[in-house]
GROMACS .gro file of C-alpha atoms in nm:
model
  214
    1MET     CA    1  -2.584  -2.419  -7.307
    2ARG     CA    2  -2.870  -2.409  -7.151
    3GLY     CA    3  -2.774  -2.609  -6.852
    4PHE     CA    4  -2.444  -2.374  -6.866
    5ALA     CA    5  -2.702  -2.086  -6.810
    6TYR     CA    6  -2.917  -2.188  -6.589
    7PHE     CA    7  -2.535  -2.320  -6.268
    8SER     CA    8  -2.465  -1.964  -6.396
    9VAL     CA    9  -2.742  -1.797  -6.331
   10LEU     CA   10  -2.746  -2.036  -5.969
   11CYS     CA   11  -2.364  -1.964  -5.864
   12LEU     CA   12  -2.452  -1.579  -5.916
   13LEU     CA   13  -2.762  -1.611  -5.678
   14PHE     CA   14  -2.598  -1.806  -5.410
   15PHE     CA   15  -2.270  -1.491  -5.439
   16VAL     CA   16  -2.602  -1.274  -5.437
   17LEU     CA   17  -2.697  -1.438  -5.084
   18PHE     CA   18  -2.423  -1.448  -4.991
   19SER     CA   19  -2.287  -1.069  -5.047
   20LEU     CA   20  -2.572  -0.969  -4.821
   21GLY     CA   21  -2.527  -1.161  -4.507
   22CYS     CA   22  -2.688  -1.525  -4.520
   23GLY     CA   23  -2.319  -1.603  -4.593
   24THR     CA   24  -2.198  -1.456  -4.250
   25GLU     CA   25  -2.527  -1.616  -4.055
   26TRP     CA   26  -2.410  -1.991  -4.139
   27GLY     CA   27  -2.073  -1.933  -4.090
   28LYS     CA   28  -2.131  -1.824  -3.766
   29LYS     CA   29  -2.424  -2.175  -3.734
   30ILE     CA   30  -2.103  -2.386  -3.826
   31ALA     CA   31  -1.871  -2.252  -3.657
   32ARG     CA   32  -2.095  -2.318  -3.339
   33ILE     CA   33  -2.147  -2.654  -3.375
   34GLY     CA   34  -1.897  -2.819  -3.167
   35GLN     CA   35  -1.786  -2.511  -2.920
   36LYS     CA   36  -1.867  -2.694  -2.596
   37PRO     CA   37  -2.113  -2.449  -2.389
   38PRO     CA   38  -2.035  -2.186  -2.153
   39ARG     CA   39  -1.973  -2.329  -1.797
   40PRO     CA   40  -2.176  -2.226  -1.519
   41ALA     CA   41  -1.962  -1.948  -1.287
   42GLN     CA   42  -1.839  -2.118  -1.023
   43PHE     CA   43  -1.895  -1.955  -0.627
   44ASN     CA   44  -1.704  -2.021  -0.343
   45VAL     CA   45  -1.928  -2.004  -0.044
   46GLU     CA   46  -1.793  -1.990   0.287
   47ALA     CA   47  -1.912  -2.157   0.551
   48SER     CA   48  -1.725  -2.014   0.841
   49ASP     CA   49  -2.000  -1.833   0.979
   50GLU     CA   50  -2.259  -2.096   1.078
   51ARG     CA   51  -1.933  -2.331   1.222
   52GLU     CA   52  -1.886  -2.401   1.566
   53TYR     CA   53  -1.654  -2.183   1.757
   54ALA     CA   54  -1.440  -2.435   1.854
   55VAL     CA   55  -1.439  -2.576   1.511
   56LEU     CA   56  -1.273  -2.266   1.377
   57TYR     CA   57  -1.106  -2.188   1.672
   58LYS     CA   58  -0.896  -2.523   1.639
   59GLU     CA   59  -0.869  -2.483   1.257
   60HIS     CA   60  -0.663  -2.161   1.317
   61TYR     CA   61  -0.520  -2.318   1.574
   62GLN     CA   62  -0.371  -2.563   1.332
   63PHE     CA   63  -0.222  -2.350   1.126
   64TRP     CA   64  -0.065  -2.135   1.381
   65ARG     CA   65   0.093  -2.415   1.534
   66GLY     CA   66   0.225  -2.534   1.111
   67TRP     CA   67   0.344  -2.220   1.076
   68HIS     CA   68   0.516  -2.117   1.397
   69GLN     CA   69   0.744  -2.477   1.344
   70GLU     CA   70   0.821  -2.376   0.983
   71LEU     CA   71   0.960  -2.013   1.115
   72VAL     CA   72   1.175  -2.197   1.413
   73LYS     CA   73   1.250  -2.456   1.138
   74THR     CA   74   1.384  -2.220   0.841
   75LEU     CA   75   1.475  -2.006   1.092
   76GLY     CA   76   1.806  -1.801   0.894
   77LEU     CA   77   1.823  -1.987   0.561
   78ASN     CA   78   1.574  -1.715   0.353
   79ARG     CA   79   1.529  -1.366   0.533
   80LYS     CA   80   1.179  -1.366   0.284
   81ARG     CA   81   1.075  -1.682   0.353
   82ASP     CA   82   1.143  -1.601   0.731
   83ARG     CA   83   0.919  -1.312   0.746
   84GLN     CA   84   0.643  -1.499   0.534
   85ASN     CA   85   0.660  -1.752   0.826
   86MET     CA   86   0.619  -1.484   1.091
   87GLN     CA   87   0.309  -1.293   0.934
   88GLU     CA   88   0.140  -1.608   0.927
   89ALA     CA   89   0.221  -1.768   1.198
   90ARG     CA   90   0.144  -1.400   1.363
   91ARG     CA   91  -0.241  -1.390   1.233
   92GLN     CA   92  -0.343  -1.758   1.293
   93LEU     CA   93  -0.286  -1.672   1.638
   94GLU     CA   94  -0.432  -1.352   1.679
   95ASN     CA   95  -0.725  -1.532   1.508
   96LEU     CA   96  -0.745  -1.696   1.810
   97GLU     CA   97  -0.832  -1.385   2.033
   98LYS     CA   98  -1.204  -1.339   1.891
   99TYR     CA   99  -1.361  -1.674   1.948
  100LEU     CA  100  -1.242  -1.620   2.345
  101HIS     CA  101  -1.409  -1.463   2.671
  102GLU     CA  102  -1.237  -1.162   2.731
  103ASP     CA  103  -1.018  -1.293   3.020
  104LYS     CA  104  -0.885  -1.607   2.793
  105ALA     CA  105  -0.900  -1.334   2.461
  106LYS     CA  106  -0.626  -1.090   2.726
  107GLN     CA  107  -0.360  -1.413   2.756
  108VAL     CA  108  -0.371  -1.434   2.368
  109ARG     CA  109  -0.267  -1.095   2.338
  110GLU     CA  110  -0.004  -1.109   2.557
  111PHE     CA  111   0.123  -1.401   2.412
  112LEU     CA  112   0.140  -1.163   2.027
  113GLU     CA  113   0.327  -0.904   2.172
  114ARG     CA  114   0.595  -1.198   2.347
  115PHE     CA  115   0.594  -1.329   1.953
  116ASP     CA  116   0.664  -0.980   1.810
  117ARG     CA  117   0.929  -0.922   2.065
  118HIS     CA  118   1.086  -1.195   2.001
  119THR     CA  119   1.050  -1.124   1.609
  120ARG     CA  120   1.131  -0.799   1.588
  121PRO     CA  121   1.548  -0.855   1.483
  122LEU     CA  122   1.340  -1.046   1.157
  123LEU     CA  123   1.247  -0.630   1.074
  124ARG     CA  124   1.666  -0.620   1.015
  125PRO     CA  125   1.949  -0.842   0.887
  126LEU     CA  126   2.054  -1.029   1.145
  127SER     CA  127   2.412  -0.937   1.293
  128SER     CA  128   2.555  -1.291   1.317
  129SER     CA  129   2.387  -1.666   1.347
  130GLY     CA  130   2.368  -1.639   1.676
  131ASP     CA  131   2.086  -1.344   1.691
  132ALA     CA  132   1.951  -1.645   1.532
  133ASP     CA  133   2.005  -1.896   1.759
  134LEU     CA  134   1.841  -1.704   2.022
  135MET     CA  135   1.529  -1.628   1.831
  136LYS     CA  136   1.507  -1.986   1.761
  137ARG     CA  137   1.517  -2.104   2.104
  138ASN     CA  138   1.267  -1.808   2.264
  139LEU     CA  139   1.021  -1.942   1.973
  140GLU     CA  140   1.049  -2.225   2.098
  141SER     CA  141   0.976  -2.138   2.428
  142LEU     CA  142   0.722  -1.998   2.352
  143GLN     CA  143   0.548  -2.235   2.159
  144ALA     CA  144   0.550  -2.486   2.475
  145GLN     CA  145   0.367  -2.238   2.668
  146ILE     CA  146   0.123  -2.102   2.393
  147GLU     CA  147   0.021  -2.510   2.345
  148SER     CA  148   0.039  -2.598   2.734
  149ARG     CA  149  -0.253  -2.302   2.714
  150LEU     CA  150  -0.411  -2.267   2.448
  151HIS     CA  151  -0.436  -2.575   2.310
  152PRO     CA  152  -0.859  -2.646   2.218
  153LYS     CA  153  -0.902  -2.904   2.501
  154LYS     CA  154  -0.723  -2.609   2.732
  155VAL     CA  155  -1.026  -2.370   2.629
  156LYS     CA  156  -1.281  -2.524   2.596
  157ASP     CA  157  -1.437  -2.332   2.865
  158PHE     CA  158  -1.423  -2.039   2.751
  159PHE     CA  159  -1.508  -1.987   2.440
  160LEU     CA  160  -1.773  -1.710   2.297
  161PRO     CA  161  -2.142  -1.884   2.220
  162THR     CA  162  -2.140  -1.888   1.838
  163PRO     CA  163  -2.401  -1.701   1.687
  164VAL     CA  164  -2.727  -1.938   1.526
  165PRO     CA  165  -2.645  -1.910   1.162
  166MET     CA  166  -2.866  -1.617   0.971
  167ASP     CA  167  -3.132  -1.909   0.775
  168MET     CA  168  -3.207  -1.998   1.137
  169LYS     CA  169  -3.166  -1.704   1.280
  170ALA     CA  170  -3.458  -1.581   1.554
  171TYR     CA  171  -3.492  -1.250   1.645
  172GLN     CA  172  -3.581  -1.051   1.977
  173GLY     CA  173  -3.638  -0.732   1.832
  174ASP     CA  174  -3.360  -0.606   1.697
  175GLU     CA  175  -3.077  -0.853   1.821
  176PRO     CA  176  -3.010  -1.175   1.694
  177ILE     CA  177  -3.034  -1.445   2.019
  178LEU     CA  178  -2.718  -1.611   2.082
  179SER     CA  179  -2.740  -2.030   2.073
  180SER     CA  180  -2.694  -2.129   2.473
  181PRO     CA  181  -2.579  -1.790   2.605
  182PRO     CA  182  -2.508  -1.796   2.940
  183PRO     CA  183  -2.643  -1.691   3.245
  184ALA     CA  184  -2.526  -1.305   3.351
  185SER     CA  185  -2.434  -1.485   3.673
  186VAL     CA  186  -2.218  -1.691   3.581
  187LYS     CA  187  -1.817  -1.565   3.464
  188PRO     CA  188  -1.548  -1.751   3.265
  189PRO     CA  189  -1.320  -1.857   3.589
  190SER     CA  190  -0.998  -1.600   3.654
  191LEU     CA  191  -0.694  -1.645   3.445
  192GLU     CA  192  -0.507  -1.465   3.672
  193ALA     CA  193  -0.285  -1.734   3.807
  194ASP     CA  194  -0.222  -1.889   3.466
  195SER     CA  195  -0.148  -1.549   3.268
  196PRO     CA  196   0.254  -1.554   3.103
  197LYS     CA  197   0.474  -1.298   3.293
  198ASP     CA  198   0.840  -1.217   3.195
  199GLY     CA  199   0.992  -1.508   3.458
  200ASP     CA  200   0.775  -1.758   3.355
  201GLU     CA  201   0.978  -1.839   3.021
  202LEU     CA  202   1.055  -2.210   2.982
  203THR     CA  203   1.434  -2.289   2.893
  204TYR     CA  204   1.558  -2.475   2.604
  205GLU     CA  205   1.670  -2.711   2.748
  206LYS     CA  206   1.303  -2.741   2.995
  207PHE     CA  207   1.135  -2.717   2.684
  208ARG     CA  208   1.362  -3.014   2.511
  209SER     CA  209   1.246  -3.265   2.837
  210LEU     CA  210   0.916  -3.193   2.748
  211SER     CA  211   0.888  -3.251   2.402
  212SER     CA  212   1.115  -3.586   2.392
  213THR     CA  213   0.810  -3.686   2.721
  214PRO     CA  214   0.639  -3.898   2.516
   0.00000   0.00000   0.00000
């Protein structure tokens, strides 16, 4: 009888403690057992500002070439996809300009204008399959000319000096010193003779003969 009374008192005491919140804390501790610790936040650090302009140019050039080829290959199959390919190809081509001296950057802008002119029909419904065929021929011709004049090996003498990374940057007054700045007397060679002209369009047959040459 006395043992039963002790047991009843212990049960009552446990109930009171549980009601006052002790049980809640124990429950939280038990719930935390087996939980994985939270993973630290991860951040993607862009290193583009610290890479050589030649490397960045080559990367954008390869992206442009891939999107341009995809546009030509699938042109007319899906209008939404065509526009996406067009926008990506144009964006990558435009990115080439910021790594080049003005004379060569001007050539990039001229190619952009021609790209816009050739792809303008994508902004409206194509009236016939002939429109897609004509656009494809124009884009193939444009690609051949861009590759012949803006290939990384063709523009290696026209890159702007790459800025020094922030953690290594030296300052002269308020302006950062660029790595290997060209002398004031040195100017990039003229590109007037190499500038694309409307009468300089490659025909589809010429492009095919060039592409088939090993």
